[in-house]
PDB file of C-alpha atoms in Angstrom:
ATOM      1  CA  UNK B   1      96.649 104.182  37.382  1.00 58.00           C
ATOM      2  CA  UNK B   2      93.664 103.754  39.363  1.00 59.00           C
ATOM      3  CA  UNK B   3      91.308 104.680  37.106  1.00 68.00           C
ATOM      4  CA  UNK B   4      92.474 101.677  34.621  1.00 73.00           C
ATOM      5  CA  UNK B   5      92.785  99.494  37.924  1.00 71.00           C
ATOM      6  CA  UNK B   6      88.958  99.429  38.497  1.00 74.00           C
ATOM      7  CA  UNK B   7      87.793  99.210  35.196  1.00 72.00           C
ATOM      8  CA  UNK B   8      89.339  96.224  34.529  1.00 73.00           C
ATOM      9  CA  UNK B   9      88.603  94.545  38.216  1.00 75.00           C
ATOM     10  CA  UNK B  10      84.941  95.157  37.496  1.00 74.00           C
ATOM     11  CA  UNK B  11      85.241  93.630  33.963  1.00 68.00           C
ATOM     12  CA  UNK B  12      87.124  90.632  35.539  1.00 66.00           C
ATOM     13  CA  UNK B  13      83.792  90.364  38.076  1.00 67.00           C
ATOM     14  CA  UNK B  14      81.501  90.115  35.587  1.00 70.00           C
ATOM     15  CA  UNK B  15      82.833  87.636  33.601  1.00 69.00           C
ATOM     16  CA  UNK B  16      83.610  85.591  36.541  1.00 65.00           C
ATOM     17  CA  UNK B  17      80.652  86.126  38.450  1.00 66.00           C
ATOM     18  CA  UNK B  18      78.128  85.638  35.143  1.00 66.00           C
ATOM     19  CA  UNK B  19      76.974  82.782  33.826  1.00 63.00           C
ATOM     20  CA  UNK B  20      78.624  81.686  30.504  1.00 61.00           C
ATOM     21  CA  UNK B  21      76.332  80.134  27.978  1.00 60.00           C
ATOM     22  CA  UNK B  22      76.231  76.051  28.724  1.00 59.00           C
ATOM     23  CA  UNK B  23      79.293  73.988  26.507  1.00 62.00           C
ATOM     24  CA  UNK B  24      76.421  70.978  25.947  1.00 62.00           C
ATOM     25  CA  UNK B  25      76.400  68.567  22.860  1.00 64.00           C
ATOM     26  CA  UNK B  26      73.712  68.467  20.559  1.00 66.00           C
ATOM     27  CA  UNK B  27      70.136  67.440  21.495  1.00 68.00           C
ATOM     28  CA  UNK B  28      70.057  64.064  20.371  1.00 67.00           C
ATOM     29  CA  UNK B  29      66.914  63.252  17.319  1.00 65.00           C
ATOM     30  CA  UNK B  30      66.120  60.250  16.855  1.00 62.00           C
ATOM     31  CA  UNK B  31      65.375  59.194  12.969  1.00 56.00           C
ATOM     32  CA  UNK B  32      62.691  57.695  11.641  1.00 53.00           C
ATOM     33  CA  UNK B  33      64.617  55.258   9.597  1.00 52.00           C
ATOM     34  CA  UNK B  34      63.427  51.684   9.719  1.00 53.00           C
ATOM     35  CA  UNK B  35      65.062  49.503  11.172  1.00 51.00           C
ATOM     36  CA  UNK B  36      67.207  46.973   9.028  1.00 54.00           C
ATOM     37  CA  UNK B  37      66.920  43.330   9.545  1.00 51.00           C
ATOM     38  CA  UNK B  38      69.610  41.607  11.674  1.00 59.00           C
ATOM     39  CA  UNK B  39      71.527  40.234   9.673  1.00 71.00           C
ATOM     40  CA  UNK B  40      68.803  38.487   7.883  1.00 83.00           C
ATOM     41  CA  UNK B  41      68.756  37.368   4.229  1.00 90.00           C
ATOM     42  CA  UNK B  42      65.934  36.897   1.795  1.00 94.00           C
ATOM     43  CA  UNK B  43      67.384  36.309  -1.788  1.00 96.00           C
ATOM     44  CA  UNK B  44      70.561  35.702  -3.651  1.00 96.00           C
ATOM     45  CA  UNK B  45      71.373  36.411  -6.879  1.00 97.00           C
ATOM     46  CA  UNK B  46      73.865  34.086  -9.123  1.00 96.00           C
ATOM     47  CA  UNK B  47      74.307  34.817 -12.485  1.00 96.00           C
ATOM     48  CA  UNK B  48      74.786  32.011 -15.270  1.00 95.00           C
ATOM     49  CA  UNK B  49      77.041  33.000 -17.861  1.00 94.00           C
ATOM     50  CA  UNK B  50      76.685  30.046 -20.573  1.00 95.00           C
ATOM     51  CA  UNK B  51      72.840  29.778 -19.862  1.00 94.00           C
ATOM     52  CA  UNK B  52      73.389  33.906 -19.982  1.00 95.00           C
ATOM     53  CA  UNK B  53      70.505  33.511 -17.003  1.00 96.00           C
ATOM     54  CA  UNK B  54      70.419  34.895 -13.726  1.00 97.00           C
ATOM     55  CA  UNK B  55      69.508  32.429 -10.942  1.00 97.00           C
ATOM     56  CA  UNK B  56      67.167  34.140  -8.221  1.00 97.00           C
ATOM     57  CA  UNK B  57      67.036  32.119  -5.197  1.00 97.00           C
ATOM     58  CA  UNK B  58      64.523  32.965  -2.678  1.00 96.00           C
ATOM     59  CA  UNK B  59      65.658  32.269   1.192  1.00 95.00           C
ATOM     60  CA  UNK B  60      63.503  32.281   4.821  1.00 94.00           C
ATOM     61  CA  UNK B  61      60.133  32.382   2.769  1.00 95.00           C
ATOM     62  CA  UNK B  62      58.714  31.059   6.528  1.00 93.00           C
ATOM     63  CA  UNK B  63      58.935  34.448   7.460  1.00 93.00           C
ATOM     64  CA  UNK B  64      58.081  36.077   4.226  1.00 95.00           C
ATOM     65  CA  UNK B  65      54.010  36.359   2.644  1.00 96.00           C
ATOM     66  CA  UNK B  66      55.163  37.258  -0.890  1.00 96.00           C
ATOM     67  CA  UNK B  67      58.266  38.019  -2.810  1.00 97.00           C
ATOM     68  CA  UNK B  68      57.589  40.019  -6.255  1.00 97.00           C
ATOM     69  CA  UNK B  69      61.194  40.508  -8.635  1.00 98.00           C
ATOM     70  CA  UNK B  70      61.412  42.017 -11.526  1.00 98.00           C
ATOM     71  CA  UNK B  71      64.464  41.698 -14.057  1.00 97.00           C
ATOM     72  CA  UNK B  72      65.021  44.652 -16.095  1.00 98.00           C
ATOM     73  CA  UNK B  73      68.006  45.410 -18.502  1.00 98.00           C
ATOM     74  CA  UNK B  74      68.392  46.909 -21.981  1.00 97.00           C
ATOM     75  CA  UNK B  75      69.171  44.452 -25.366  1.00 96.00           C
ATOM     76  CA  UNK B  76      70.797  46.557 -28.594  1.00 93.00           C
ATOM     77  CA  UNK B  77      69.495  49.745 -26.754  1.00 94.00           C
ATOM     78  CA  UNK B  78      65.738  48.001 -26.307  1.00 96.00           C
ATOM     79  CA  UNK B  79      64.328  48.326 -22.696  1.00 97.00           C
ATOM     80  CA  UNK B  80      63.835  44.329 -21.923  1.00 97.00           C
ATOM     81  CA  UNK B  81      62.245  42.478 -18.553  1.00 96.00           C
ATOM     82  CA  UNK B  82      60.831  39.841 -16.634  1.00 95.00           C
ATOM     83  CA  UNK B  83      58.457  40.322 -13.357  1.00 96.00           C
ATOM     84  CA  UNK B  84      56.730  37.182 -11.083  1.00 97.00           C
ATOM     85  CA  UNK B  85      56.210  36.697  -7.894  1.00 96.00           C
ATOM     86  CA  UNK B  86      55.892  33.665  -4.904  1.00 95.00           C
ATOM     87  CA  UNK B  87      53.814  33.191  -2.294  1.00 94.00           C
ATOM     88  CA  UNK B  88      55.569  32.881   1.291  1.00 91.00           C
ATOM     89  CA  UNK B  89      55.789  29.652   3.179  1.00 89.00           C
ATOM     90  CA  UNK B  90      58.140  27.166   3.013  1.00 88.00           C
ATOM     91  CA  UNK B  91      62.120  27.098   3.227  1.00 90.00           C
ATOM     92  CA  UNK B  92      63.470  28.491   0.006  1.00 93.00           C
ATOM     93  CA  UNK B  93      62.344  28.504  -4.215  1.00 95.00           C
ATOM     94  CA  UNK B  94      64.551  29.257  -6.795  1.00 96.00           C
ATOM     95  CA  UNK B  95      63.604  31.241 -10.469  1.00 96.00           C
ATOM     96  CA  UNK B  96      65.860  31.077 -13.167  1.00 96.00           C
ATOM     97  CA  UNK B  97      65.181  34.394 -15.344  1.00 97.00           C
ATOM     98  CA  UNK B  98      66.801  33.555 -18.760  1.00 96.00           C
ATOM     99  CA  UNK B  99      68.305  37.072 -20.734  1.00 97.00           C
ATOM    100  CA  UNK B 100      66.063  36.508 -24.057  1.00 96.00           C
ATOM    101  CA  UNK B 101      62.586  35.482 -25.241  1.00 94.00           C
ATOM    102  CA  UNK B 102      61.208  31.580 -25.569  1.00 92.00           C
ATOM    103  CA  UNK B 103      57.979  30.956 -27.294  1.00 92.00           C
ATOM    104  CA  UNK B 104      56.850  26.978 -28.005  1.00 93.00           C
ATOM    105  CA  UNK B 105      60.061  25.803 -26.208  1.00 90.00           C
ATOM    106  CA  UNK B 106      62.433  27.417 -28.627  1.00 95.00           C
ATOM    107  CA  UNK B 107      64.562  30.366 -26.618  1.00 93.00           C
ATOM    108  CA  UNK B 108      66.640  33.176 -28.166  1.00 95.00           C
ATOM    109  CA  UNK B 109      68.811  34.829 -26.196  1.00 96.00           C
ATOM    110  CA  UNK B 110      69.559  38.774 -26.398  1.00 96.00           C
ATOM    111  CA  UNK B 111      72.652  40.213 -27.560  1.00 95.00           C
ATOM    112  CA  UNK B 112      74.806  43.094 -26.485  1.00 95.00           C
ATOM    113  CA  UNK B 113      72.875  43.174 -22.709  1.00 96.00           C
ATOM    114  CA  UNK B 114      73.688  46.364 -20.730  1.00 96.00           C
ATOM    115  CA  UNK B 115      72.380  47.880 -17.469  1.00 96.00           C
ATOM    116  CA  UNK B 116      70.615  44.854 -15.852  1.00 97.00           C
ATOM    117  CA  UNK B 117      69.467  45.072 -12.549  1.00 97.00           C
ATOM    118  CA  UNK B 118      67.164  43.062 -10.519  1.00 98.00           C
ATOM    119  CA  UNK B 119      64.980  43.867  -8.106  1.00 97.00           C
ATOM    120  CA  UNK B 120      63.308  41.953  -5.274  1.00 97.00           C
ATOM    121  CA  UNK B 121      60.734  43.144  -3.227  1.00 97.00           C
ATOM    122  CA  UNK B 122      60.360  40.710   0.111  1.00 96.00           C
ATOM    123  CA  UNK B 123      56.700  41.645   2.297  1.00 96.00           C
ATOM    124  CA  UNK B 124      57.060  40.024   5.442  1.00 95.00           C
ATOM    125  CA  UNK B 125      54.480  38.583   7.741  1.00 94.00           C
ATOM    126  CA  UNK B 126      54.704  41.380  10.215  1.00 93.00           C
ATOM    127  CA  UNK B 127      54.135  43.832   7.604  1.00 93.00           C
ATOM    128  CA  UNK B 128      57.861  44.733   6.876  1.00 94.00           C
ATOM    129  CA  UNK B 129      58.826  45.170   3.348  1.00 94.00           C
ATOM    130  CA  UNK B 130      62.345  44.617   2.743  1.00 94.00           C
ATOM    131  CA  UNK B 131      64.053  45.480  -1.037  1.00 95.00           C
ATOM    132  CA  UNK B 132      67.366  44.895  -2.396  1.00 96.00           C
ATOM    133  CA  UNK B 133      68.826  45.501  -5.749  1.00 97.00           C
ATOM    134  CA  UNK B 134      71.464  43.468  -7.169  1.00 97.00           C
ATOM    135  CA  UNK B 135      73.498  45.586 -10.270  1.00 97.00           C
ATOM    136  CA  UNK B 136      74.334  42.369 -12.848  1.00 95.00           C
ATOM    137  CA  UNK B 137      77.462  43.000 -14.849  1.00 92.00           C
ATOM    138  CA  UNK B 138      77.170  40.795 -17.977  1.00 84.00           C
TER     139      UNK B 138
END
């Protein structure tokens, strides 16, 4: 019996007596994700159904240098668009991008629109460039 009896007070000794390896949460890494604006908007997107035009209006350009969008969606399975761009400054501009083509003040609008999506790309004064894409469902 004695011969089990030390064994086993010897094993209980060393696991008391020794160090067990440390319970300690994660080392903390910090991302280098930029950081998001507070709460801050640039643009708004409306879309128009009987004009079938999307209305892009254009918010805080006093913080903003330029603002480039571009409006891209496919017309009976033909890759279609419009781009432009504003200069910063001021309070707020609004672009109405119309779904078809005009030429010598005559528009025709596209039929059977799918997969439109605009995109608008804010540069701010400090350097920042902010984008958000809006997913239009026509």
């Amino acid at each position: 019996m004695r011969n089990i009896f030390v064994p086993v007070i010897t094993a209980l000794v060393i696991i008391l007596v020794l160090p067990a390896g440390a319970m300690a949460a994660k080392k903390r890494v910090k991302s280098s994700v930029p950081a998001r604006s507070a709460g801050v908007s640039y643009s708004k997107a409306n879309l128009n159904r009987p004009a079938r035009s999307v209305i892009l209006t254009l918010l805080n350009l006093g913080q903003v240098q330029s603002v480039a969008y571009e409006l891209a969606y496919s017309a009976g399975g033909i890759s279609q668009g419009a781009i432009g761009s504003v200069a910063g400054g001021g309070t707020q501009d609004a672009r109405t991008l119309y779904f078809g083509t005009c030429s010598h003040n005559v528009c025709t609008p596209h039929a059977n629109i799918t997969g439109a999506t605009l995109t608008v790309r804010t540069t701010l004064k400090s350097g920042r460039i902010h984008t958000k894409l809006y997913r239009i469902r026509i």
